Structures are given as C-alpha cells and as structure tokens.
C-alpha cells in the first residue's frame, strides 16, 4: 500500500488524473491525502470534488481556505468574488450532497501510527499536536452544527494574531481557522502575519515561515501542508510542503509518505500560466 499526499489542486482535474496515472495509483490498495484547496481558480472544481468524494475512505481531504470560502458563499455569509470559479458546484444537481460532504471534512488529519499530521496551511507555533487536534475539533463541531452560518460570518479577518488559551467564540474560531487554512509567516515571537506577502526568506521585516519559529511545539511530528505556492514543493526535516502552484502554471505534486526517504512526483502544468497572467 502506498500513501500519497497531494497539494493544492484548485480545480485542475485533468492534471490530478494524469498525476494519479503517473504514480500508478491503485484505488483498491493505495491511500490519498489531499492537503486542501481542491477547488477554485482552476477550470474543473466540480469534477475534482466529485472524484475525491467518490474515493470514500481511501482518501482524506482537509479543508482549505477555498473550501471554507465556498461554504461561506453558499450559506450567504459572503459574496463570491470575480476570481472565483466554483459556480459550477453551486449550480450542480448534487450541490447539497457535495457541500454536506465538505462540511464533514476535518481541518487537520493526524495519523498517530505514522506520527504525521496534515493541514492546509499550518499550526500556531505554540500548539503541540494534542492542542492542534482539540482546536481543529472545536471548529469542526461548529462547522457541522446548525450554527455554522455564524461561523462563516465571523471567520474573515486577521485578528487576533497571537494564541491564547483564553480566546473565546468568534476570536477563537477565527484564530484557529487562520492557522489551519491561511497561515504562512510568523514573527520570532510566534505571532501570525497572515496578510504578509512577498518572498519566503531574506526579508527585512523579521518574518519567517511559521514552521521555522524557534521553539515550535509541534516539532516532533511530521507535518504535511499546502497553501504556499511561492514556497513551492519543499522538504525539510519533518516538513513536507506540497503546493507547487499547479493553477499558476507550476506543477501538481504528490509526496509518497510510506517510504523513507519520501518520494516526490510532480506533473508540470504550464498551460495555466497563460490564464493567470
Ligand atoms: Mn490555500
């Protein structure tokens, strides 16, 4: 049995199927992990959702910012933006089934046997894996409840930026969602800078990738994530970054995690460079 983790697909369905063919994916034996952002910006979001859902228990998919955005738009909590390409999902006859399925997806998946965790963007540097798990579950409960519209209406925003066990309700949910689905840069004190843009390293503002913050509490667990096409396909001890920017003309990447060292497979997607210019 092989275990592959695949980065941000963003509606690039043909490329997903081509990548699975390239690794000779066998649905009867292999397992797929998807690091979130299955949809949006690319051309075939509906097909990607239907396909991943059809894999049932052979696949694990965590929620990305684009899935939460779709759910928020569908609930009426926010408007679709001109760059969104998920109208086909909202108009599909199986829309409700697909959205219900999405609402049941986790923010984090932790495989205790392998000691590997997957999330779309990152973890607060102060969180150990147990804290991360309980924070994920808190928001997952809200998302699956009848109160989920309230969650969507308060989830946008960059504050608070520092973890405290004392955070409550909207502020707590927003902080947790920002870590799991939007985080890239932190300062040395472990404060989130989710609005930060620009280069990954050699910055003049003292910011660094969240996984490089000194004293990060999750350092003993392998972490797989996506969301950061500028960082690209990247591996460091205990770190597997899988978003190689398929929809931006980069590549779609899978990392095989059941072998040591991990094995990377990338499918170039130059066609999309034309659309994103
Ligand atoms: Mn993302």
Short mmCIF file of C-alpha atoms and ligand atoms in Angstrom, two decimals:
data_model
loop_
_atom_site.label_atom_id
_atom_site.label_comp_id
_atom_site.label_asym_id
_atom_site.label_seq_id
_atom_site.Cartn_x
_atom_site.Cartn_y
_atom_site.Cartn_z
CA UNK A 1 0.00 0.00 0.00
CA UNK A 2 1.27 3.44 -0.94
CA UNK A 3 0.30 6.70 0.79
CA UNK A 4 0.46 9.85 -1.30
CA UNK A 5 -0.20 13.40 -0.10
CA UNK A 6 -1.24 15.78 -2.87
CA UNK A 7 -1.10 19.57 -2.74
CA UNK A 8 -3.49 22.26 -3.90
CA UNK A 9 -5.42 21.03 -6.96
CA UNK A 10 -7.64 24.11 -7.32
CA UNK A 11 -9.92 22.63 -9.93
CA UNK A 12 -7.14 21.18 -12.10
CA UNK A 13 -8.95 17.88 -12.54
CA UNK A 14 -7.19 16.67 -15.70
CA UNK A 15 -3.81 17.20 -14.06
CA UNK A 16 -4.93 15.33 -10.94
CA UNK A 17 -5.95 12.31 -13.00
CA UNK A 18 -2.72 12.49 -15.01
CA UNK A 19 -0.65 12.63 -11.81
CA UNK A 20 -2.50 9.61 -10.37
CA UNK A 21 -1.84 7.71 -13.60
CA UNK A 22 1.81 8.65 -13.43
CA UNK A 23 2.18 7.14 -9.92
CA UNK A 24 0.04 4.13 -10.97
CA UNK A 25 -2.48 4.91 -8.22
CA UNK A 26 -4.48 1.83 -7.31
CA UNK A 27 -7.75 2.73 -5.57
CA UNK A 28 -8.00 -0.76 -4.07
CA UNK A 29 -4.65 -0.63 -2.34
CA UNK A 30 -3.34 2.93 -2.07
CA UNK A 31 -4.35 5.85 0.09
CA UNK A 32 -4.56 9.50 -0.91
CA UNK A 33 -4.30 12.50 1.35
CA UNK A 34 -5.35 15.89 -0.04
CA UNK A 35 -3.93 19.00 1.62
CA UNK A 36 -6.96 21.21 0.87
CA UNK A 37 -7.91 23.74 -1.80
CA UNK A 38 -9.31 21.05 -4.05
CA UNK A 39 -11.30 23.78 -5.75
CA UNK A 40 -11.37 27.35 -7.11
CA UNK A 41 -9.30 29.42 -9.54
CA UNK A 42 -8.94 26.44 -11.92
CA UNK A 43 -11.40 25.13 -14.53
CA UNK A 44 -12.93 21.88 -13.18
CA UNK A 45 -13.66 22.25 -9.46
CA UNK A 46 -16.90 20.27 -9.64
CA UNK A 47 -15.18 17.22 -11.12
CA UNK A 48 -12.41 17.35 -8.51
CA UNK A 49 -14.93 17.40 -5.65
CA UNK A 50 -16.98 14.57 -7.10
CA UNK A 51 -13.89 12.49 -7.70
CA UNK A 52 -12.35 12.95 -4.25
CA UNK A 53 -15.70 12.26 -2.59
CA UNK A 54 -16.09 9.11 -4.70
CA UNK A 55 -12.86 7.72 -3.21
CA UNK A 56 -14.64 7.32 0.14
CA UNK A 57 -12.42 6.06 2.91
CA UNK A 58 -9.45 5.64 0.56
CA UNK A 59 -8.99 9.39 0.70
CA UNK A 60 -8.53 12.00 3.40
CA UNK A 61 -9.11 15.64 2.48
CA UNK A 62 -8.59 18.52 4.89
CA UNK A 63 -10.33 21.86 4.39
CA UNK A 64 -8.52 24.74 2.72
CA UNK A 65 -9.42 28.42 2.61
CA UNK A 66 -11.14 27.93 -0.75
CA UNK A 67 -13.44 25.19 0.59
CA UNK A 68 -14.40 27.39 3.56
CA UNK A 69 -14.98 30.30 1.17
CA UNK A 70 -17.28 28.16 -0.98
CA UNK A 71 -19.25 27.08 2.10
CA UNK A 72 -19.49 30.72 3.25
CA UNK A 73 -20.74 31.85 -0.16
CA UNK A 74 -23.27 29.00 -0.29
CA UNK A 75 -24.55 29.95 3.18
CA UNK A 76 -24.99 33.60 2.14
CA UNK A 77 -22.43 34.83 4.69
CA UNK A 78 -20.27 36.36 1.99
CA UNK A 79 -20.33 37.17 -1.70
CA UNK A 80 -18.45 35.34 -4.39
CA UNK A 81 -15.50 37.29 -5.83
CA UNK A 82 -14.79 37.84 -9.53
CA UNK A 83 -11.88 35.40 -9.34
CA UNK A 84 -13.98 32.53 -8.01
CA UNK A 85 -14.56 29.66 -10.44
CA UNK A 86 -16.94 27.47 -8.45
CA UNK A 87 -20.27 28.49 -9.97
CA UNK A 88 -20.48 25.01 -11.49
CA UNK A 89 -20.56 23.49 -7.98
CA UNK A 90 -23.32 25.83 -6.77
CA UNK A 91 -25.39 25.06 -9.87
CA UNK A 92 -24.86 21.29 -9.82
CA UNK A 93 -27.76 18.92 -9.06
CA UNK A 94 -25.60 17.28 -6.38
CA UNK A 95 -24.51 20.62 -4.85
CA UNK A 96 -26.09 19.94 -1.44
CA UNK A 97 -24.52 16.49 -1.25
CA UNK A 98 -21.09 17.90 -2.09
CA UNK A 99 -21.36 20.81 0.37
CA UNK A 100 -22.58 18.49 3.14
CA UNK A 101 -19.63 16.24 2.43
CA UNK A 102 -17.24 19.23 2.60
CA UNK A 103 -18.69 20.31 5.95
CA UNK A 104 -17.74 16.91 7.35
CA UNK A 105 -14.08 17.25 6.31
CA UNK A 106 -11.54 17.96 9.06
CA UNK A 107 -9.20 20.93 9.44
CA UNK A 108 -6.41 18.56 10.42
CA UNK A 109 -5.74 14.88 9.93
CA UNK A 110 -3.39 13.15 12.38
CA UNK A 111 -2.07 9.66 11.74
CA UNK A 112 -0.84 8.64 15.17
CA UNK A 113 0.81 5.42 13.98
CA UNK A 114 2.99 7.26 11.48
CA UNK A 115 3.14 10.43 13.62
CA UNK A 116 2.26 12.56 10.59
CA UNK A 117 -0.26 15.41 10.61
CA UNK A 118 -1.73 17.17 7.58
CA UNK A 119 -3.40 20.57 7.44
CA UNK A 120 -3.92 23.08 4.63
CA UNK A 121 -1.72 25.95 5.83
CA UNK A 122 -0.06 25.50 9.22
CA UNK A 123 -0.12 25.34 13.00
CA UNK A 124 0.28 28.07 15.59
CA UNK A 125 3.90 27.75 16.76
CA UNK A 126 2.65 27.43 20.38
CA UNK A 127 0.48 24.39 19.64
CA UNK A 128 1.65 20.86 20.30
CA UNK A 129 -0.17 18.18 18.34
CA UNK A 130 -2.72 17.49 21.08
CA UNK A 131 -3.64 21.19 21.28
CA UNK A 132 -3.83 21.41 17.49
CA UNK A 133 -6.16 18.41 17.42
CA UNK A 134 -8.51 19.81 20.03
CA UNK A 135 -8.55 23.25 18.32
CA UNK A 136 -9.37 21.61 14.98
CA UNK A 137 -12.18 19.61 16.57
CA UNK A 138 -13.69 22.71 18.20
CA UNK A 139 -14.16 24.39 14.82
CA UNK A 140 -15.19 21.16 13.08
CA UNK A 141 -18.02 20.81 15.61
CA UNK A 142 -19.25 24.34 14.79
CA UNK A 143 -18.96 23.70 11.06
CA UNK A 144 -21.15 20.59 11.31
CA UNK A 145 -23.69 22.22 13.61
CA UNK A 146 -26.78 24.27 12.82
CA UNK A 147 -24.79 27.33 13.95
CA UNK A 148 -22.32 27.12 11.07
CA UNK A 149 -23.68 30.28 9.38
CA UNK A 150 -22.47 32.24 12.39
CA UNK A 151 -19.00 30.75 11.99
CA UNK A 152 -18.87 31.82 8.33
CA UNK A 153 -19.97 35.35 9.19
CA UNK A 154 -17.13 35.87 11.70
CA UNK A 155 -14.29 33.89 10.17
CA UNK A 156 -12.84 36.64 7.92
CA UNK A 157 -10.15 38.89 9.40
CA UNK A 158 -6.54 38.78 10.61
CA UNK A 159 -7.03 39.33 14.34
CA UNK A 160 -6.29 38.04 16.90
CA UNK A 161 -2.77 37.15 15.82
CA UNK A 162 -1.43 35.52 18.98
CA UNK A 163 -2.59 32.28 20.56
CA UNK A 164 -4.06 32.34 24.00
CA UNK A 165 -5.97 29.55 25.68
CA UNK A 166 -8.27 32.34 26.90
CA UNK A 167 -9.58 33.21 23.41
CA UNK A 168 -13.32 32.56 23.15
CA UNK A 169 -16.04 32.19 20.49
CA UNK A 170 -15.57 34.29 17.33
CA UNK A 171 -11.99 35.35 18.09
CA UNK A 172 -11.01 31.82 18.94
CA UNK A 173 -12.62 30.33 15.83
CA UNK A 174 -11.04 32.99 13.59
CA UNK A 175 -7.58 32.37 15.04
CA UNK A 176 -7.91 28.60 14.65
CA UNK A 177 -9.22 28.87 11.07
CA UNK A 178 -6.44 31.31 10.15
CA UNK A 179 -3.79 28.87 11.39
CA UNK A 180 -5.16 25.83 9.63
CA UNK A 181 -6.15 27.48 6.35
CA UNK A 182 -4.28 30.79 5.80
CA UNK A 183 -1.01 30.89 7.77
CA UNK A 184 2.36 31.38 6.08
CA UNK A 185 4.53 33.85 8.00
CA UNK A 186 5.12 34.47 11.70
CA UNK A 187 7.42 36.75 13.65
CA UNK A 188 10.01 35.39 16.09
CA UNK A 189 7.52 35.66 18.97
CA UNK A 190 5.15 33.33 17.16
CA UNK A 191 2.62 35.99 16.19
CA UNK A 192 0.74 35.22 12.94
CA UNK A 193 1.15 37.58 9.99
CA UNK A 194 -1.46 36.07 7.68
CA UNK A 195 -1.60 39.18 5.48
CA UNK A 196 2.17 39.12 4.78
CA UNK A 197 3.17 38.89 1.14
CA UNK A 198 6.46 38.69 -0.67
CA UNK A 199 9.50 36.42 -0.51
CA UNK A 200 9.76 33.46 1.82
CA UNK A 201 13.20 34.33 3.17
CA UNK A 202 15.72 37.19 3.34
CA UNK A 203 13.01 39.63 4.38
CA UNK A 204 13.68 42.95 6.06
CA UNK A 205 10.65 42.68 8.37
CA UNK A 206 11.93 39.82 10.55
CA UNK A 207 9.16 37.44 9.46
CA UNK A 208 9.81 33.74 8.86
CA UNK A 209 7.85 30.66 7.77
CA UNK A 210 5.62 29.50 10.64
CA UNK A 211 7.42 26.14 10.76
CA UNK A 212 10.78 27.86 11.42
CA UNK A 213 9.70 29.80 14.51
CA UNK A 214 12.20 28.95 17.30
CA UNK A 215 10.73 26.58 19.89
CA UNK A 216 7.79 25.46 17.72
CA UNK A 217 5.85 22.98 19.88
CA UNK A 218 4.87 20.57 17.05
CA UNK A 219 8.46 19.84 16.05
CA UNK A 220 8.32 16.12 16.96
CA UNK A 221 5.57 15.35 14.41
CA UNK A 222 5.95 15.24 10.62
CA UNK A 223 3.76 17.93 9.06
CA UNK A 224 2.29 17.92 5.54
CA UNK A 225 0.62 21.02 4.17
CA UNK A 226 -0.03 23.12 1.04
CA UNK A 227 -1.33 26.68 0.53
CA UNK A 228 2.04 28.22 -0.28
CA UNK A 229 2.79 28.15 -3.98
CA UNK A 230 5.57 30.75 -3.57
CA UNK A 231 7.37 28.37 -1.18
CA UNK A 232 6.65 25.59 -3.65
CA UNK A 233 7.44 21.91 -3.25
CA UNK A 234 9.68 21.92 -0.22
CA UNK A 235 11.06 19.41 2.23
CA UNK A 236 12.99 19.96 5.46
CA UNK A 237 13.27 17.64 8.49
CA UNK A 238 9.66 16.87 9.48
CA UNK A 239 8.25 19.30 6.90
CA UNK A 240 6.57 18.47 3.57
CA UNK A 241 5.18 21.46 1.65
CA UNK A 242 3.14 20.27 -1.32
CA UNK A 243 1.68 23.33 -3.10
CA UNK A 244 3.78 23.70 -6.23
CA UNK A 245 1.34 26.11 -7.87
CA UNK A 246 -0.47 23.91 -10.39
CA UNK A 247 -3.09 26.52 -11.19
CA UNK A 248 -0.43 29.24 -11.56
CA UNK A 249 1.47 27.37 -14.25
CA UNK A 250 3.72 25.49 -11.84
CA UNK A 251 3.20 21.79 -11.12
CA UNK A 252 0.87 19.44 -9.26
CA UNK A 253 2.84 17.47 -6.69
CA UNK A 254 2.39 14.28 -4.71
CA UNK A 255 4.70 13.08 -1.97
CA UNK A 256 4.79 9.40 -1.10
CA UNK A 257 4.98 9.20 2.68
CA UNK A 258 5.13 5.45 3.39
CA UNK A 259 8.71 5.12 2.15
CA UNK A 260 11.89 6.55 3.59
CA UNK A 261 13.10 8.89 2.22
CA UNK A 262 9.79 10.30 0.97
CA UNK A 263 9.38 10.15 -2.81
CA UNK A 264 8.17 13.19 -4.79
CA UNK A 265 6.27 13.18 -8.07
CA UNK A 266 5.41 16.39 -9.90
CA UNK A 267 3.40 16.99 -13.04
CA UNK A 268 4.19 20.29 -14.79
CA UNK A 269 1.10 22.38 -15.57
CA UNK A 270 2.42 25.08 -17.97
CA UNK A 271 -0.98 25.57 -19.63
CA UNK A 272 -2.26 27.55 -16.65
CA UNK A 273 0.50 30.18 -16.86
CA UNK A 274 -1.45 31.62 -19.80
CA UNK A 275 -4.64 32.01 -17.79
CA UNK A 276 -3.10 33.56 -14.70
CA UNK A 277 -1.15 36.32 -16.44
MN1 LIG B 1 -4.97 27.95 0.21
#
